Structures are given as C-alpha cells and as structure tokens.
C-alpha cells in the first residue's frame, strides 16, 4: 500500500519556499498570503513529523531533511507542469458559445457557420 502523501497545497507551498528562499516570495508566486504559506509548511512539518525550516527572525534556513528532498520535489513539479503542457497540446480547438435569437440563427447564422 502506498504511503499517505501530504496535501498538495502544502507540498506546493514548501517547494516554493525552498526554491525561492522566502515565504513572502512563495506567497506572491502562489497568489496567497505569507501566513497561508507558513501554515501550509507547518502543516506539512506536522504531517511528516520533521522540521523542514528553521526560522530566524525574518530569515529562514532549510534543514538537512528539507535540503534532502527539495530538489526531488521541485523535479516532480516540473514533471507535472510538462504533463499539463502535453495535455494542453492535445486540446480541442477553441469553442465559442453564442446565444442568439432562434430566428436570427435559422435565417443568417447557420448558413455562415462553415466559413
């Protein structure tokens, strides 16, 4: 049976903090507040039972455990981004949704749709 994973938002928050070296920069990238990022990282630390970040005033330092896993986690997110890009490469052509009067659709629009 697979090990239970931390929640994805917590993984994203930690990865951004580790990569950027700042809770504020991670919050800006993720479009959330710094407090939300800190809570996610703390939740991940509690879930894993290991300290990942040492806070020293406004500065932070990654622990040995954090440094051991952060590169692999970043590589995993890069793979996810690539997978999503591949999905998008195969998406259907753009769709347009119109709401028109039935009379206009029957008399004018339908004749012009192929063009």
XYZ file of C-alpha atoms in Angstrom:
115
model
C 0.000 0.000 0.000
C 1.304 3.473 -0.866
C 2.384 5.861 1.862
C -0.027 8.676 2.617
C 1.170 11.888 0.990
C 0.947 15.375 2.484
C -1.695 17.586 0.935
C -0.747 19.052 -2.457
C -1.100 22.702 -1.347
C 1.388 22.045 1.465
C 3.839 20.430 -0.955
C 3.471 23.381 -3.353
C 3.993 25.896 -0.553
C 7.094 24.138 0.781
C 8.568 23.689 -2.703
C 8.136 27.376 -3.472
C 9.687 28.424 -0.148
C 12.627 26.074 -0.620
C 13.222 27.186 -4.210
C 12.751 30.908 -3.625
C 14.220 31.095 -0.122
C 11.397 33.287 1.131
C 7.888 32.826 2.461
C 6.882 36.215 1.035
C 8.203 35.358 -2.460
C 6.478 31.963 -2.325
C 3.212 33.635 -1.304
C 3.484 36.065 -4.196
C 4.117 33.246 -6.680
C 1.227 31.162 -5.332
C -1.151 34.168 -5.051
C -1.807 33.613 -1.352
C -0.771 35.392 1.838
C 2.547 34.729 3.581
C 0.535 33.498 6.573
C -1.153 30.887 4.370
C 2.235 29.666 3.112
C 3.585 29.458 6.672
C 0.527 27.489 7.790
C 0.889 25.059 4.888
C 4.575 24.479 5.652
C 3.843 23.998 9.358
C 1.063 21.539 8.489
C 3.472 19.606 6.269
C 6.074 19.536 9.053
C 3.454 18.212 11.474
C 2.220 15.655 8.951
C 5.720 14.359 8.237
C 6.954 14.680 11.806
C 10.110 16.505 10.746
C 11.219 20.124 10.856
C 11.838 21.498 7.369
C 12.527 25.164 8.009
C 14.345 26.956 10.796
C 13.038 30.451 11.277
C 15.482 33.098 12.488
C 13.663 36.408 12.671
C 12.854 37.327 9.077
C 15.360 34.840 7.654
C 14.782 31.150 7.128
C 17.068 28.191 6.676
C 16.258 24.776 5.223
C 17.030 21.851 7.497
C 19.022 18.842 6.331
C 15.743 16.965 5.760
C 14.401 19.820 3.633
C 17.558 20.033 1.543
C 17.476 16.253 1.026
C 14.000 16.287 -0.528
C 13.507 19.735 -2.022
C 15.336 19.119 -5.325
C 13.375 15.922 -5.932
C 10.119 17.686 -5.076
C 10.950 20.515 -7.500
C 11.722 17.947 -10.203
C 8.334 16.335 -9.540
C 6.534 19.633 -10.002
C 8.469 20.255 -13.229
C 7.227 16.853 -14.464
C 3.650 17.803 -13.565
C 3.993 21.087 -15.475
C 5.300 19.174 -18.502
C 2.403 16.684 -18.305
C -0.136 19.520 -18.208
C 1.592 21.156 -21.188
C 1.249 17.883 -23.112
C -2.449 17.694 -22.231
C -2.943 21.245 -23.489
C -1.120 20.462 -26.735
C -3.917 17.996 -27.495
C -6.874 20.117 -26.517
C -9.728 20.682 -28.858
C -9.934 23.784 -30.953
C -11.284 26.803 -29.110
C -15.021 26.856 -28.627
C -17.294 29.839 -28.814
C -20.688 29.806 -27.167
C -23.302 32.143 -28.632
C -26.765 32.994 -27.515
C -28.867 34.324 -30.366
C -32.486 34.667 -31.246
C -33.688 31.445 -32.964
C -34.910 33.398 -35.981
C -31.506 35.031 -36.485
C -29.772 31.692 -36.067
C -32.016 29.984 -38.622
C -32.029 32.745 -41.200
C -28.458 34.088 -41.034
C -26.007 32.344 -38.666
C -26.378 28.691 -39.678
C -25.659 29.495 -43.325
C -22.371 31.184 -42.312
C -21.058 28.662 -39.744
C -18.892 26.632 -42.157
C -16.930 29.779 -43.013
